[in-house]
């Protein structure tokens, strides 16, 4: 018996107080795909432990006890943004207090300041700046590649790519090709928010719509660029909107197999025009991880983003479907501008401790989920 089979076999039989979950459990245990109504039932079930049991079953079937993390550094080159999204506390108009745009040399120095742990990834996102040409971002990436050739560059959301293309009068494909040729290795998953038009018109009307986000991701995948995918929950969306979002992601993944990780993101209302809304609860956060794992059967990984859900909830999420806890981050601006009180960054040893205390085995990965082997101040990546 393999280690994975033995580990799954140790689990107690499925049990629930919610009879509606029984047919879903039969599908999950048989490896069958869940549908829209199943998704609604999972969201509406009060039996979070039963939903979590099913998600953990799938998680352990795929990954056993392993939990992935990486040593990464976030870089936000500008917070100047032409959009006026009601969900955002990060963006500023260019003449507003607190607005900033890094000179290229400053951005490169920012990258170097987080290099003490030999980061394997630069995660780069920012605002939709009305004046910066595409060449600024191409030079930013190529300059990073020149200075840090070993570091994977995960840069620019689908929303940013579409904005660059419109300003440069290029197609999405041409823009992605230029970014790839400059040194972009993959794309983050931000800006997806909720795909439903009803919601998107209220919370982020200035962004591309859901179909355009998905088409940009599809094009990136066709060009060989992997990406992540997100969903922002806990604002004005309903359960139908969440299920619709997940199934639309799943449909594109069936076509391209280009999504690596799904990252549910809880809405933080502080310092936004929607600050009258309550924050999500821990129960909501954990259920979102679990439902994501169960519906997204073709996504390899589900991430518990500790910066958003706190390290403590992220630990629990490792038993509710998550197999990834993100990375060291170093400095995170977007969620902290919206009132997040988690640390700005975390040391590698602290992430490993969180994972081990959850009964999982830490596995340091690079962005492509390859094994990272470390010496005292350098790393190598398995190919």
Short mmCIF file of C-alpha atoms in Angstrom, two decimals:
data_model
loop_
_atom_site.label_atom_id
_atom_site.label_comp_id
_atom_site.label_asym_id
_atom_site.label_seq_id
_atom_site.Cartn_x
_atom_site.Cartn_y
_atom_site.Cartn_z
CA UNK A 1 0.00 0.00 0.00
CA UNK A 2 1.40 3.42 -0.98
CA UNK A 3 1.91 6.17 1.60
CA UNK A 4 -0.89 8.20 -0.03
CA UNK A 5 -3.33 5.25 -0.02
CA UNK A 6 -2.49 4.40 3.58
CA UNK A 7 -2.96 8.00 4.64
CA UNK A 8 -6.38 8.20 2.99
CA UNK A 9 -7.36 4.82 4.42
CA UNK A 10 -6.70 6.04 7.99
CA UNK A 11 -9.57 8.51 7.71
CA UNK A 12 -12.84 7.97 9.53
CA UNK A 13 -15.91 7.22 7.41
CA UNK A 14 -17.92 10.17 6.15
CA UNK A 15 -20.73 11.26 8.47
CA UNK A 16 -23.06 14.24 8.42
CA UNK A 17 -26.15 15.69 10.07
CA UNK A 18 -27.13 17.25 6.71
CA UNK A 19 -28.81 14.63 4.51
CA UNK A 20 -28.34 16.89 1.46
CA UNK A 21 -24.60 16.18 1.59
CA UNK A 22 -24.95 12.41 1.21
CA UNK A 23 -25.36 12.37 -2.61
CA UNK A 24 -22.52 14.89 -2.91
CA UNK A 25 -20.31 12.66 -0.78
CA UNK A 26 -21.06 9.71 -3.09
CA UNK A 27 -19.93 11.79 -6.07
CA UNK A 28 -16.76 12.97 -4.34
CA UNK A 29 -15.76 9.49 -3.18
CA UNK A 30 -16.42 8.13 -6.68
CA UNK A 31 -14.35 10.89 -8.28
CA UNK A 32 -17.34 12.36 -10.11
CA UNK A 33 -17.68 16.04 -11.02
CA UNK A 34 -19.97 18.25 -8.92
CA UNK A 35 -22.51 20.56 -10.58
CA UNK A 36 -24.03 23.98 -9.89
CA UNK A 37 -26.67 22.68 -7.49
CA UNK A 38 -24.04 20.71 -5.59
CA UNK A 39 -22.06 23.91 -5.15
CA UNK A 40 -25.07 25.73 -3.74
CA UNK A 41 -25.74 22.88 -1.33
CA UNK A 42 -22.14 22.96 -0.08
CA UNK A 43 -22.31 26.70 0.54
CA UNK A 44 -25.67 26.43 2.30
CA UNK A 45 -24.92 23.41 4.46
CA UNK A 46 -24.45 24.18 8.17
CA UNK A 47 -22.28 21.08 8.60
CA UNK A 48 -18.88 22.67 8.03
CA UNK A 49 -17.07 19.60 9.39
CA UNK A 50 -18.69 17.32 6.82
CA UNK A 51 -17.94 19.76 3.98
CA UNK A 52 -14.39 20.02 5.31
CA UNK A 53 -14.08 16.23 5.51
CA UNK A 54 -14.89 15.94 1.81
CA UNK A 55 -12.50 18.73 0.84
CA UNK A 56 -9.76 17.21 2.99
CA UNK A 57 -10.37 13.84 1.33
CA UNK A 58 -9.69 15.37 -2.09
CA UNK A 59 -6.75 17.39 -0.78
CA UNK A 60 -5.05 14.35 0.75
CA UNK A 61 -5.78 12.21 -2.27
CA UNK A 62 -3.89 14.77 -4.37
CA UNK A 63 -1.13 15.83 -1.98
CA UNK A 64 -1.08 13.63 1.12
CA UNK A 65 0.34 15.54 4.08
CA UNK A 66 2.38 17.96 1.99
CA UNK A 67 1.78 21.72 2.27
CA UNK A 68 3.56 23.97 -0.20
CA UNK A 69 5.12 27.37 0.48
CA UNK A 70 7.65 29.58 -1.22
CA UNK A 71 10.07 32.38 -0.43
CA UNK A 72 8.72 35.31 -2.40
CA UNK A 73 8.75 39.08 -2.45
CA UNK A 74 5.84 41.35 -3.38
CA UNK A 75 6.59 44.47 -5.44
CA UNK A 76 3.89 47.09 -6.12
CA UNK A 77 5.51 49.58 -8.52
CA UNK A 78 2.66 52.11 -8.36
CA UNK A 79 -0.63 52.67 -6.56
CA UNK A 80 -1.80 55.28 -9.08
CA UNK A 81 -4.94 53.95 -10.72
CA UNK A 82 -7.54 55.32 -13.11
CA UNK A 83 -10.15 52.88 -11.83
CA UNK A 84 -12.35 53.81 -8.91
CA UNK A 85 -13.25 50.37 -7.62
CA UNK A 86 -15.44 50.41 -4.55
CA UNK A 87 -13.63 47.37 -3.21
CA UNK A 88 -10.16 48.95 -3.21
CA UNK A 89 -8.22 50.86 -0.55
CA UNK A 90 -4.92 50.68 -2.45
CA UNK A 91 -5.42 52.76 -5.59
CA UNK A 92 -4.94 56.55 -5.67
CA UNK A 93 -5.46 59.23 -8.26
CA UNK A 94 -2.09 60.53 -9.39
CA UNK A 95 -2.39 63.86 -7.55
CA UNK A 96 -3.85 62.38 -4.34
CA UNK A 97 -2.08 62.16 -0.99
CA UNK A 98 -0.19 58.91 -0.70
CA UNK A 99 0.09 58.33 -4.44
CA UNK A 100 3.45 56.93 -5.53
CA UNK A 101 5.20 55.55 -8.58
CA UNK A 102 8.59 53.91 -8.28
CA UNK A 103 11.41 54.90 -10.57
CA UNK A 104 12.87 51.78 -12.17
CA UNK A 105 16.00 51.95 -10.05
CA UNK A 106 13.83 52.19 -6.93
CA UNK A 107 11.83 49.12 -7.96
CA UNK A 108 15.03 47.16 -8.55
CA UNK A 109 16.36 48.26 -5.15
CA UNK A 110 13.07 47.20 -3.54
CA UNK A 111 13.53 43.76 -5.05
CA UNK A 112 17.08 43.57 -3.74
CA UNK A 113 16.03 44.59 -0.22
CA UNK A 114 14.05 41.39 0.17
CA UNK A 115 16.73 39.13 -1.27
CA UNK A 116 18.37 38.10 2.00
CA UNK A 117 16.52 34.77 2.02
CA UNK A 118 17.27 34.12 -1.65
CA UNK A 119 13.72 34.60 -2.88
CA UNK A 120 12.55 32.38 -5.71
CA UNK A 121 9.70 34.64 -6.90
CA UNK A 122 8.90 38.31 -7.45
CA UNK A 123 5.14 38.89 -7.34
CA UNK A 124 4.41 42.17 -9.15
CA UNK A 125 1.05 43.94 -9.31
CA UNK A 126 0.02 47.59 -9.17
CA UNK A 127 -2.48 50.22 -10.20
CA UNK A 128 -3.65 51.17 -13.69
CA UNK A 129 -1.44 54.22 -14.16
CA UNK A 130 -2.77 56.62 -16.82
CA UNK A 131 0.66 57.83 -17.96
CA UNK A 132 3.13 54.95 -17.69
CA UNK A 133 3.84 53.40 -21.10
CA UNK A 134 4.15 49.67 -21.65
CA UNK A 135 7.90 50.19 -22.00
CA UNK A 136 8.14 51.09 -18.29
CA UNK A 137 6.84 47.65 -17.34
CA UNK A 138 8.95 45.88 -19.97
CA UNK A 139 12.06 47.65 -18.66
CA UNK A 140 11.07 46.86 -15.07
CA UNK A 141 10.85 43.15 -15.83
CA UNK A 142 13.94 42.94 -18.02
CA UNK A 143 15.92 44.86 -15.40
CA UNK A 144 14.86 42.40 -12.73
CA UNK A 145 15.81 39.47 -14.96
CA UNK A 146 19.22 40.97 -15.58
CA UNK A 147 19.87 41.48 -11.86
CA UNK A 148 18.18 38.34 -10.53
CA UNK A 149 18.28 35.74 -13.32
CA UNK A 150 17.28 32.84 -11.04
CA UNK A 151 14.13 34.50 -9.73
CA UNK A 152 10.77 33.66 -11.31
CA UNK A 153 8.78 36.77 -12.23
CA UNK A 154 5.05 36.42 -11.65
CA UNK A 155 3.73 39.74 -12.84
CA UNK A 156 0.62 41.69 -13.87
CA UNK A 157 -2.98 40.64 -13.47
CA UNK A 158 -5.31 40.07 -16.40
CA UNK A 159 -6.75 43.52 -15.67
CA UNK A 160 -3.32 45.14 -15.95
CA UNK A 161 -2.49 43.25 -19.15
CA UNK A 162 -5.74 44.40 -20.79
CA UNK A 163 -5.05 47.99 -19.68
CA UNK A 164 -1.49 47.88 -21.08
CA UNK A 165 -2.85 46.54 -24.37
CA UNK A 166 -5.47 49.26 -24.69
CA UNK A 167 -2.98 52.06 -23.96
CA UNK A 168 -0.33 50.61 -26.30
CA UNK A 169 -2.92 49.93 -29.03
CA UNK A 170 -1.89 46.29 -29.15
CA UNK A 171 -3.89 43.09 -28.97
CA UNK A 172 -3.94 41.08 -25.74
CA UNK A 173 -1.83 38.41 -27.43
CA UNK A 174 0.77 40.92 -28.65
CA UNK A 175 0.97 42.51 -25.21
CA UNK A 176 1.44 39.16 -23.49
CA UNK A 177 4.10 38.19 -26.02
CA UNK A 178 6.05 41.36 -25.29
CA UNK A 179 5.76 40.84 -21.55
CA UNK A 180 6.84 37.22 -21.89
CA UNK A 181 9.81 38.17 -24.07
CA UNK A 182 10.86 40.80 -21.49
CA UNK A 183 10.97 38.16 -18.76
CA UNK A 184 7.50 37.58 -17.33
CA UNK A 185 7.36 33.89 -16.43
CA UNK A 186 3.75 33.60 -15.21
CA UNK A 187 0.79 35.73 -14.15
CA UNK A 188 -0.90 36.20 -10.78
CA UNK A 189 -4.63 35.65 -10.44
CA UNK A 190 -5.84 39.02 -9.16
CA UNK A 191 -8.58 41.21 -10.57
CA UNK A 192 -11.03 38.35 -11.11
CA UNK A 193 -13.16 39.56 -8.17
CA UNK A 194 -16.61 38.11 -9.04
CA UNK A 195 -17.45 37.46 -12.69
CA UNK A 196 -21.20 38.13 -12.42
CA UNK A 197 -22.03 41.37 -14.27
CA UNK A 198 -24.56 42.46 -11.62
CA UNK A 199 -21.86 42.46 -8.94
CA UNK A 200 -19.02 43.68 -11.11
CA UNK A 201 -20.93 46.80 -12.18
CA UNK A 202 -21.19 47.81 -8.53
CA UNK A 203 -17.81 46.90 -7.08
CA UNK A 204 -15.39 47.35 -10.02
CA UNK A 205 -17.21 48.86 -12.98
CA UNK A 206 -13.99 50.39 -14.38
CA UNK A 207 -12.29 47.02 -14.82
CA UNK A 208 -12.61 44.57 -17.67
CA UNK A 209 -15.63 42.31 -17.35
CA UNK A 210 -15.56 38.67 -16.38
CA UNK A 211 -15.52 37.34 -19.93
CA UNK A 212 -12.56 39.59 -20.81
CA UNK A 213 -10.67 38.42 -17.71
CA UNK A 214 -11.21 34.80 -18.68
CA UNK A 215 -10.27 35.44 -22.32
CA UNK A 216 -7.03 37.16 -21.26
CA UNK A 217 -6.20 34.17 -19.06
CA UNK A 218 -7.03 31.80 -21.91
CA UNK A 219 -4.67 33.70 -24.24
CA UNK A 220 -1.87 33.69 -21.67
CA UNK A 221 -2.22 29.95 -21.26
CA UNK A 222 -2.14 29.44 -25.04
CA UNK A 223 1.18 31.30 -25.08
CA UNK A 224 2.63 28.99 -22.43
CA UNK A 225 2.21 31.34 -19.49
CA UNK A 226 0.74 29.69 -16.42
CA UNK A 227 -1.39 31.76 -14.06
CA UNK A 228 -3.31 31.66 -10.82
CA UNK A 229 -6.98 32.54 -10.34
CA UNK A 230 -8.75 34.34 -7.51
CA UNK A 231 -12.23 35.08 -6.27
CA UNK A 232 -13.09 38.00 -3.99
CA UNK A 233 -15.91 37.04 -1.65
CA UNK A 234 -17.69 38.50 1.34
CA UNK A 235 -19.08 41.75 -0.12
CA UNK A 236 -22.35 42.00 -2.09
CA UNK A 237 -22.18 38.71 -3.99
CA UNK A 238 -24.46 35.78 -3.23
CA UNK A 239 -23.91 32.02 -3.25
CA UNK A 240 -25.09 31.70 -6.86
CA UNK A 241 -22.48 34.27 -7.92
CA UNK A 242 -19.73 32.32 -6.15
CA UNK A 243 -20.68 29.01 -7.75
CA UNK A 244 -20.95 30.64 -11.17
CA UNK A 245 -17.47 32.13 -10.73
CA UNK A 246 -15.91 28.80 -9.79
CA UNK A 247 -17.56 26.90 -12.63
CA UNK A 248 -16.47 29.48 -15.20
CA UNK A 249 -12.89 29.09 -13.99
CA UNK A 250 -13.28 25.32 -14.20
CA UNK A 251 -14.53 25.53 -17.79
CA UNK A 252 -11.47 27.51 -18.93
CA UNK A 253 -9.20 25.10 -17.08
CA UNK A 254 -10.79 22.23 -18.97
CA UNK A 255 -9.66 23.96 -22.18
CA UNK A 256 -6.19 25.21 -21.27
CA UNK A 257 -4.92 23.47 -18.11
CA UNK A 258 -3.09 26.74 -17.48
CA UNK A 259 -4.30 27.62 -13.98
CA UNK A 260 -2.01 26.42 -11.24
CA UNK A 261 -3.66 27.62 -8.05
CA UNK A 262 -7.01 28.95 -6.90
CA UNK A 263 -6.80 31.64 -4.22
CA UNK A 264 -10.02 32.72 -2.49
CA UNK A 265 -9.65 36.26 -1.15
CA UNK A 266 -11.87 37.65 1.60
CA UNK A 267 -13.05 41.22 1.12
CA UNK A 268 -11.52 43.66 3.61
CA UNK A 269 -13.88 46.65 3.77
CA UNK A 270 -11.79 49.08 5.84
CA UNK A 271 -10.85 52.30 4.04
CA UNK A 272 -13.04 51.45 1.02
CA UNK A 273 -16.39 52.93 -0.08
CA UNK A 274 -17.93 49.65 1.16
CA UNK A 275 -16.62 50.03 4.70
CA UNK A 276 -20.15 49.65 6.08
CA UNK A 277 -20.01 45.94 5.25
CA UNK A 278 -18.87 43.47 7.92
CA UNK A 279 -15.70 41.42 7.55
CA UNK A 280 -15.95 37.75 6.74
CA UNK A 281 -15.95 35.27 9.61
CA UNK A 282 -13.51 32.43 10.04
CA UNK A 283 -16.28 29.98 9.20
CA UNK A 284 -16.91 31.71 5.86
CA UNK A 285 -13.20 31.71 5.05
CA UNK A 286 -12.82 28.02 5.79
CA UNK A 287 -15.94 27.07 3.84
CA UNK A 288 -14.71 29.00 0.81
CA UNK A 289 -11.47 27.01 0.82
CA UNK A 290 -13.41 23.75 1.08
CA UNK A 291 -15.97 24.52 -1.64
CA UNK A 292 -13.19 25.71 -3.94
CA UNK A 293 -11.35 22.42 -3.50
CA UNK A 294 -14.49 20.38 -4.22
CA UNK A 295 -15.76 22.29 -7.27
CA UNK A 296 -12.38 22.98 -8.91
CA UNK A 297 -11.55 19.35 -9.52
CA UNK A 298 -9.13 20.27 -12.34
CA UNK A 299 -7.08 22.79 -10.32
CA UNK A 300 -3.92 21.26 -8.88
CA UNK A 301 -3.69 23.58 -5.87
CA UNK A 302 -5.85 25.58 -3.45
CA UNK A 303 -4.10 28.33 -1.50
CA UNK A 304 -4.86 29.59 2.00
CA UNK A 305 -3.44 33.09 1.68
CA UNK A 306 -2.27 33.73 5.23
CA UNK A 307 -1.95 37.48 4.72
CA UNK A 308 -5.67 37.68 4.13
CA UNK A 309 -7.13 35.07 6.46
CA UNK A 310 -4.52 35.32 9.27
CA UNK A 311 -1.94 32.62 9.95
CA UNK A 312 -4.25 30.91 12.47
CA UNK A 313 -7.16 30.47 10.04
CA UNK A 314 -4.71 29.46 7.29
CA UNK A 315 -3.48 26.66 9.55
CA UNK A 316 -7.03 25.36 9.97
CA UNK A 317 -7.63 25.68 6.22
CA UNK A 318 -4.88 23.08 5.68
CA UNK A 319 -7.41 20.55 7.01
CA UNK A 320 -10.26 21.93 4.88
CA UNK A 321 -8.86 21.57 1.38
CA UNK A 322 -5.88 23.93 1.14
CA UNK A 323 -2.49 22.50 0.22
CA UNK A 324 -0.59 25.81 -0.13
CA UNK A 325 -0.06 28.60 2.38
CA UNK A 326 1.66 31.14 0.06
CA UNK A 327 5.06 32.55 0.95
CA UNK A 328 7.18 34.96 2.92
CA UNK A 329 5.80 37.98 0.97
CA UNK A 330 8.20 40.46 2.76
CA UNK A 331 5.92 43.48 2.24
CA UNK A 332 2.23 43.43 1.32
CA UNK A 333 0.44 46.71 0.59
CA UNK A 334 -2.94 46.01 -0.98
CA UNK A 335 -4.61 44.18 1.89
CA UNK A 336 -2.90 46.25 4.55
CA UNK A 337 -4.23 49.46 3.00
CA UNK A 338 -7.65 47.86 3.47
CA UNK A 339 -7.08 47.29 7.17
CA UNK A 340 -5.35 43.92 7.36
CA UNK A 341 -3.58 43.51 10.70
CA UNK A 342 -1.48 40.48 9.81
CA UNK A 343 2.32 40.86 9.66
CA UNK A 344 3.74 42.45 6.51
CA UNK A 345 5.89 39.40 5.95
CA UNK A 346 6.90 36.11 7.52
CA UNK A 347 10.19 34.28 7.82
CA UNK A 348 10.67 30.91 6.17
CA UNK A 349 11.08 29.14 9.50
CA UNK A 350 7.81 30.63 10.79
CA UNK A 351 5.90 29.30 7.79
CA UNK A 352 7.41 25.87 8.36
CA UNK A 353 6.37 25.97 12.02
CA UNK A 354 2.78 26.90 11.11
CA UNK A 355 2.61 23.99 8.68
CA UNK A 356 4.11 21.42 11.06
CA UNK A 357 1.83 22.46 13.90
CA UNK A 358 -1.13 21.76 11.59
CA UNK A 359 0.13 18.19 11.19
CA UNK A 360 1.38 18.80 7.66
CA UNK A 361 4.80 18.46 6.03
CA UNK A 362 6.32 21.71 4.67
CA UNK A 363 7.49 21.56 1.08
CA UNK A 364 9.35 24.56 -0.29
CA UNK A 365 8.44 25.07 -3.93
CA UNK A 366 9.21 27.51 -6.67
CA UNK A 367 6.37 29.18 -8.59
CA UNK A 368 5.98 26.13 -10.85
CA UNK A 369 5.76 23.80 -7.82
CA UNK A 370 9.19 22.29 -8.33
CA UNK A 371 11.34 21.32 -5.36
CA UNK A 372 13.64 24.03 -3.98
CA UNK A 373 16.86 22.84 -2.34
CA UNK A 374 18.73 25.34 -0.20
CA UNK A 375 22.26 25.90 0.94
CA UNK A 376 23.07 28.67 3.41
CA UNK A 377 22.47 31.55 1.01
CA UNK A 378 21.57 30.07 -2.39
CA UNK A 379 18.98 27.71 -3.84
CA UNK A 380 18.60 25.24 -6.66
CA UNK A 381 15.36 24.14 -8.33
CA UNK A 382 14.64 20.59 -9.45
CA UNK A 383 13.88 20.35 -13.17
#
